[in-house]
mmCIF file of C-alpha atoms in Angstrom:
data_model
loop_
_atom_site.group_PDB
_atom_site.id
_atom_site.type_symbol
_atom_site.label_atom_id
_atom_site.label_comp_id
_atom_site.label_asym_id
_atom_site.label_seq_id
_atom_site.Cartn_x
_atom_site.Cartn_y
_atom_site.Cartn_z
ATOM 1 C CA MET W 1 95.330 -29.868 59.308
ATOM 2 C CA SER W 2 91.844 -29.809 61.056
ATOM 3 C CA THR W 3 92.087 -33.674 61.001
ATOM 4 C CA GLU W 4 95.208 -33.778 62.900
ATOM 5 C CA THR W 5 93.683 -31.312 65.444
ATOM 6 C CA THR W 6 90.765 -33.512 65.758
ATOM 7 C CA ALA W 7 92.788 -36.571 66.520
ATOM 8 C CA ARG W 8 94.809 -34.822 69.048
ATOM 9 C CA ARG W 9 91.905 -33.498 70.849
ATOM 10 C CA ALA W 10 90.298 -37.140 71.026
ATOM 11 C CA GLN W 11 93.303 -38.496 73.060
ATOM 12 C CA PRO W 12 92.261 -39.175 76.742
ATOM 13 C CA VAL W 13 93.960 -36.814 79.205
ATOM 14 C CA PRO W 14 94.618 -38.282 82.691
ATOM 15 C CA VAL W 15 92.828 -36.677 85.655
ATOM 16 C CA VAL W 16 94.797 -36.568 88.916
ATOM 17 C CA PHE W 17 92.547 -35.924 91.883
ATOM 18 C CA PRO W 18 94.535 -34.439 95.037
ATOM 19 C CA ARG W 19 94.407 -36.770 98.207
ATOM 20 C CA VAL W 20 92.233 -35.255 100.719
ATOM 21 C CA SER W 21 92.931 -36.271 104.248
ATOM 22 C CA ALA W 22 91.472 -35.275 107.622
ATOM 23 C CA PRO W 23 93.468 -33.471 109.696
ATOM 24 C CA GLY W 24 95.395 -35.795 112.154
ATOM 25 C CA ALA W 25 94.179 -38.929 110.390
ATOM 26 C CA GLU W 26 97.545 -40.629 109.862
ATOM 27 C CA GLN W 27 98.429 -39.835 113.533
ATOM 28 C CA GLY W 28 95.169 -41.470 114.484
ATOM 29 C CA GLN W 29 95.828 -44.643 112.409
ATOM 30 C CA THR W 30 99.361 -45.005 113.918
ATOM 31 C CA GLU W 31 97.759 -44.566 117.531
ATOM 32 C CA GLY W 32 95.171 -47.152 116.719
ATOM 33 C CA PHE W 33 97.839 -49.752 115.269
ATOM 34 C CA THR W 34 99.784 -48.982 118.449
ATOM 35 C CA ARG W 35 96.857 -49.537 120.887
ATOM 36 C CA GLY W 36 95.832 -52.536 118.981
ATOM 37 C CA HIS W 37 99.331 -54.184 119.100
ATOM 38 C CA ALA W 38 99.554 -53.366 122.846
ATOM 39 C CA ALA W 39 96.100 -54.857 123.641
ATOM 40 C CA GLY W 40 97.017 -58.023 121.690
ATOM 41 C CA TYR W 41 100.491 -58.288 123.382
ATOM 42 C CA ALA W 42 98.818 -57.979 126.835
ATOM 43 C CA ALA W 43 96.225 -60.392 125.928
ATOM 44 C CA GLY W 44 99.152 -62.817 124.816
ATOM 45 C CA LEU W 45 100.984 -62.150 128.045
ATOM 46 C CA ARG W 46 97.930 -62.848 130.083
ATOM 47 C CA SER W 47 97.339 -66.066 128.183
ATOM 48 C CA ALA W 48 100.942 -67.107 128.573
ATOM 49 C CA GLU W 49 100.580 -66.467 132.408
ATOM 50 C CA VAL W 50 97.352 -68.427 132.601
ATOM 51 C CA ALA W 51 98.880 -71.333 130.772
ATOM 52 C CA ALA W 52 102.064 -71.139 133.014
ATOM 53 C CA ARG W 53 99.918 -71.122 135.991
ATOM 54 C CA LEU W 54 97.931 -74.215 134.969
ATOM 55 C CA SER W 55 101.137 -76.119 133.919
ATOM 56 C CA GLN W 56 102.640 -75.273 137.375
ATOM 57 C CA ASP W 57 99.531 -76.411 139.251
ATOM 58 C CA ARG W 58 99.602 -79.644 137.198
ATOM 59 C CA HIS W 59 103.172 -80.138 138.127
ATOM 60 C CA GLU W 60 102.464 -79.489 141.717
ATOM 61 C CA ALA W 61 99.505 -81.787 141.852
ATOM 62 C CA GLU W 62 101.737 -84.621 140.048
ATOM 63 C CA GLN W 63 104.453 -83.980 142.828
ATOM 64 C CA ARG W 64 102.015 -84.281 145.651
ATOM 65 C CA ALA W 65 100.472 -87.424 144.185
ATOM 66 C CA ARG W 66 103.961 -88.973 143.776
ATOM 67 C CA ALA W 67 104.974 -88.002 147.220
ATOM 68 C CA GLU W 68 101.718 -89.429 148.633
ATOM 69 C CA ALA W 69 102.148 -92.701 146.745
ATOM 70 C CA ALA W 70 105.908 -93.023 148.086
ATOM 71 C CA ARG W 71 104.524 -92.390 151.519
ATOM 72 C CA ALA W 72 101.924 -95.041 151.017
ATOM 73 C CA ARG W 73 104.517 -97.658 149.813
ATOM 74 C CA LEU W 74 106.954 -96.699 152.781
ATOM 75 C CA GLU W 75 104.053 -97.272 155.146
ATOM 76 C CA ALA W 76 103.074 -100.544 153.600
ATOM 77 C CA ALA W 77 106.700 -101.722 153.543
ATOM 78 C CA THR W 78 107.125 -100.620 157.148
ATOM 79 C CA THR W 79 103.950 -102.520 158.113
ATOM 80 C CA ALA W 80 105.064 -105.674 156.295
ATOM 81 C CA LEU W 81 108.562 -105.542 157.855
ATOM 82 C CA GLN W 82 106.947 -105.045 161.169
ATOM 83 C CA THR W 83 104.719 -108.184 160.698
ATOM 84 C CA ALA W 84 107.513 -110.248 159.460
ATOM 85 C CA ALA W 85 109.731 -109.183 162.390
ATOM 86 C CA GLY W 86 106.862 -110.084 164.902
ATOM 87 C CA ALA W 87 106.333 -113.382 163.132
ATOM 88 C CA LEU W 88 110.079 -114.316 163.081
ATOM 89 C CA ARG W 89 110.311 -113.437 166.940
ATOM 90 C CA ALA W 90 107.253 -115.564 167.739
ATOM 91 C CA ARG W 91 108.793 -118.518 165.962
ATOM 92 C CA THR W 92 112.393 -117.981 167.069
ATOM 93 C CA ALA W 93 111.752 -116.920 170.561
ATOM 94 C CA PRO W 94 110.832 -120.429 171.957
ATOM 95 C CA VAL W 95 113.859 -121.702 170.053
ATOM 96 C CA LEU W 96 116.261 -119.162 171.634
ATOM 97 C CA ALA W 97 114.850 -119.823 175.009
ATOM 98 C CA GLU W 98 115.490 -123.479 174.707
ATOM 99 C CA TRP W 99 118.912 -122.715 173.360
ATOM 100 C CA ASP W 100 119.627 -120.336 176.348
ATOM 101 C CA ALA W 101 118.694 -123.096 178.873
ATOM 102 C CA ARG W 102 120.884 -125.591 176.978
ATOM 103 C CA PHE W 103 123.747 -123.302 177.114
ATOM 104 C CA VAL W 104 123.308 -122.389 180.872
ATOM 105 C CA ASP W 105 123.119 -126.206 181.646
ATOM 106 C CA ALA W 106 126.322 -126.754 179.541
ATOM 107 C CA VAL W 107 128.332 -124.134 181.108
ATOM 108 C CA VAL W 108 127.144 -125.084 184.777
ATOM 109 C CA ASP W 109 127.934 -128.652 183.973
ATOM 110 C CA LEU W 110 131.409 -127.690 182.554
ATOM 111 C CA ALA W 111 132.104 -125.493 185.568
ATOM 112 C CA GLU W 112 130.944 -128.599 187.819
ATOM 113 C CA ALA W 113 133.101 -131.087 185.811
ATOM 114 C CA MET W 114 136.163 -128.532 186.102
ATOM 115 C CA LEU W 115 135.792 -128.101 189.768
ATOM 116 C CA GLY W 116 135.417 -132.043 190.290
ATOM 117 C CA ASP W 117 138.636 -132.481 188.160
ATOM 118 C CA HIS W 118 140.417 -129.706 190.218
ATOM 119 C CA THR W 119 139.531 -131.506 193.433
ATOM 120 C CA ARG W 120 140.930 -134.740 192.069
ATOM 121 C CA ARG W 121 144.378 -133.164 190.640
ATOM 122 C CA ASP W 122 144.865 -131.059 193.675
ATOM 123 C CA PRO W 123 143.312 -132.447 196.821
ATOM 124 C CA PHE W 124 145.183 -130.023 199.089
ATOM 125 C CA ALA W 125 143.962 -126.950 197.473
ATOM 126 C CA ALA W 126 140.407 -128.227 197.237
ATOM 127 C CA ALA W 127 140.426 -128.761 200.979
ATOM 128 C CA ARG W 128 142.054 -125.485 201.689
ATOM 129 C CA ALA W 129 139.324 -123.919 199.402
ATOM 130 C CA ALA W 130 136.587 -125.623 201.292
ATOM 131 C CA LEU W 131 137.576 -124.526 204.611
ATOM 132 C CA THR W 132 138.342 -121.056 203.537
ATOM 133 C CA ARG W 133 134.566 -120.825 202.079
ATOM 134 C CA ALA W 134 133.148 -122.266 205.245
ATOM 135 C CA VAL W 135 134.796 -119.421 207.375
ATOM 136 C CA ALA W 136 134.656 -116.603 204.932
ATOM 137 C CA ALA W 137 131.270 -115.103 205.912
ATOM 138 C CA ASP W 138 131.109 -111.698 207.811
ATOM 139 C CA ASP W 139 130.094 -113.382 210.991
ATOM 140 C CA ALA W 140 132.750 -116.067 210.804
ATOM 141 C CA GLU W 141 133.447 -115.282 214.520
ATOM 142 C CA ASP W 142 130.013 -116.967 215.348
ATOM 143 C CA VAL W 143 131.219 -120.344 213.589
ATOM 144 C CA VAL W 144 131.037 -123.242 216.162
ATOM 145 C CA ARG W 145 132.331 -125.847 213.961
ATOM 146 C CA VAL W 146 133.441 -126.702 210.403
ATOM 147 C CA ARG W 147 132.959 -130.218 208.866
ATOM 148 C CA LEU W 148 135.088 -131.432 206.240
ATOM 149 C CA ASN W 149 135.643 -134.877 204.536
ATOM 150 C CA PRO W 150 138.168 -136.825 206.732
ATOM 151 C CA ALA W 151 140.779 -136.801 204.048
ATOM 152 C CA ASP W 152 140.570 -133.055 203.706
ATOM 153 C CA VAL W 153 140.803 -132.718 207.763
ATOM 154 C CA ALA W 154 144.102 -134.448 207.561
ATOM 155 C CA LEU W 155 145.453 -132.360 204.733
ATOM 156 C CA VAL W 156 144.608 -128.951 206.266
ATOM 157 C CA GLN W 157 145.833 -129.982 209.758
ATOM 158 C CA GLU W 158 149.040 -131.409 208.366
ATOM 159 C CA ALA W 159 149.484 -127.841 206.702
ATOM 160 C CA GLY W 160 148.670 -126.015 209.807
ATOM 161 C CA LEU W 161 145.572 -124.334 208.225
ATOM 162 C CA ALA W 162 143.280 -125.357 210.910
ATOM 163 C CA THR W 163 144.997 -123.089 213.382
ATOM 164 C CA ASP W 164 145.594 -120.356 210.865
ATOM 165 C CA LEU W 165 142.046 -120.209 209.175
ATOM 166 C CA MET W 166 139.615 -121.498 211.917
ATOM 167 C CA PRO W 167 138.086 -118.804 214.097
ATOM 168 C CA SER W 168 138.903 -118.924 217.701
ATOM 169 C CA GLY W 169 136.827 -121.453 219.656
ATOM 170 C CA ALA W 170 135.570 -123.375 216.365
ATOM 171 C CA THR W 171 136.122 -127.103 216.068
ATOM 172 C CA LEU W 172 137.154 -128.875 213.023
ATOM 173 C CA VAL W 173 135.153 -131.973 212.634
ATOM 174 C CA ALA W 174 135.853 -134.899 210.227
ATOM 175 C CA ASP W 175 132.607 -135.967 208.570
ATOM 176 C CA PRO W 176 132.425 -138.777 206.090
ATOM 177 C CA SER W 177 129.054 -137.658 204.780
ATOM 178 C CA VAL W 178 130.717 -134.460 203.441
ATOM 179 C CA ALA W 179 132.547 -135.094 200.094
ATOM 180 C CA ALA W 180 136.139 -134.064 199.261
ATOM 181 C CA GLY W 181 136.466 -130.557 198.581
ATOM 182 C CA ASP W 182 133.238 -129.855 200.375
ATOM 183 C CA ALA W 183 132.526 -127.967 203.610
ATOM 184 C CA LEU W 184 129.666 -127.605 205.951
ATOM 185 C CA ALA W 185 129.633 -124.586 208.781
ATOM 186 C CA ASP W 186 127.516 -124.861 211.993
ATOM 187 C CA TYR W 187 126.877 -121.313 213.450
ATOM 188 C CA SER W 188 125.474 -120.406 216.625
ATOM 189 C CA ALA W 189 122.315 -119.248 214.921
ATOM 190 C CA GLY W 190 122.381 -121.418 211.644
ATOM 191 C CA SER W 191 124.478 -123.203 209.259
ATOM 192 C CA LEU W 192 126.189 -122.563 206.181
ATOM 193 C CA ASP W 193 126.416 -124.975 202.996
ATOM 194 C CA ALA W 194 129.913 -124.395 201.472
ATOM 195 C CA ARG W 195 129.672 -127.523 199.458
ATOM 196 C CA LEU W 196 130.566 -127.131 195.607
ATOM 197 C CA THR W 197 127.661 -128.964 194.692
ATOM 198 C CA ALA W 198 125.241 -126.622 196.392
ATOM 199 C CA ALA W 199 127.216 -123.670 194.999
ATOM 200 C CA VAL W 200 126.721 -125.062 191.464
ATOM 201 C CA ALA W 201 123.048 -125.505 192.204
ATOM 202 C CA ARG W 202 122.741 -121.894 193.247
ATOM 203 C CA VAL W 203 124.410 -120.686 190.269
ATOM 204 C CA ARG W 204 122.462 -122.821 187.963
ATOM 205 C CA ALA W 205 119.267 -121.663 189.446
ATOM 206 C CA VAL W 206 120.073 -117.794 189.225
ATOM 207 C CA LEU W 207 120.874 -118.405 185.492
ATOM 208 C CA THR W 208 117.876 -120.386 184.754
ATOM 209 C CA ALA W 209 115.400 -118.247 186.695
ATOM 210 C CA PRO W 210 112.835 -116.399 184.488
ATOM 211 C CA VAL W 211 113.576 -112.803 183.594
ATOM 212 C CA SER W 212 111.088 -109.818 182.788
ATOM 213 C CA ALA W 213 112.352 -109.636 179.247
ATOM 214 C CA PRO W 214 113.891 -112.236 176.779
ATOM 215 C CA LEU W 215 117.671 -112.110 176.595
ATOM 216 C CA HIS W 216 117.391 -111.842 172.570
ATOM 217 C CA GLU W 217 114.738 -109.145 172.285
ATOM 218 C CA ASP W 218 116.180 -105.682 171.292
ATOM 219 C CA ALA W 219 115.188 -102.787 173.263
ATOM 220 C CA ALA W 220 112.326 -100.838 171.750
#
């Protein structure tokens, strides 16, 4: 019996110590955790904000660089185009001027040929037109005489146009030196060249006279 009692006494007995905490310790730990979490969150936000700002700055810088490069390319292309246009004008201006002159000559020559053909086809109409040109000036009352080709004089006299068209007191003279369809008028203070050849020459002179700007140059 004593042996059993001794054995039971030899078994270890667990000792439980009570948990001792300072007043408010758990609350302080919670507040510390909260403050640490908030500080970390704020630091993360600041870091993200800085990263976003840097990314935006890089994006804006890239945009400016691309815009500057595009502007430089546009300026270079514009300069090249202007240079090419100037070179083209320099090469083509003489050619265009030459063709302008040829075109004017061709038109005037054609008009002259048509007038000559009209004179041959309708001598009476040509004679009447010549007399009309000779007395069509504003000061026709000062006409002293009108000189026509003898054949034209016969045509207008036969039709009675000399009386109808000639100013009072003027004389109609047959002049062999005047071509058919032409007329010369003598005024009291000068003369009027109403020949078709002279009219064509005046038109040619006007059309071929130099101008201040090339006909084919665009306005600026």
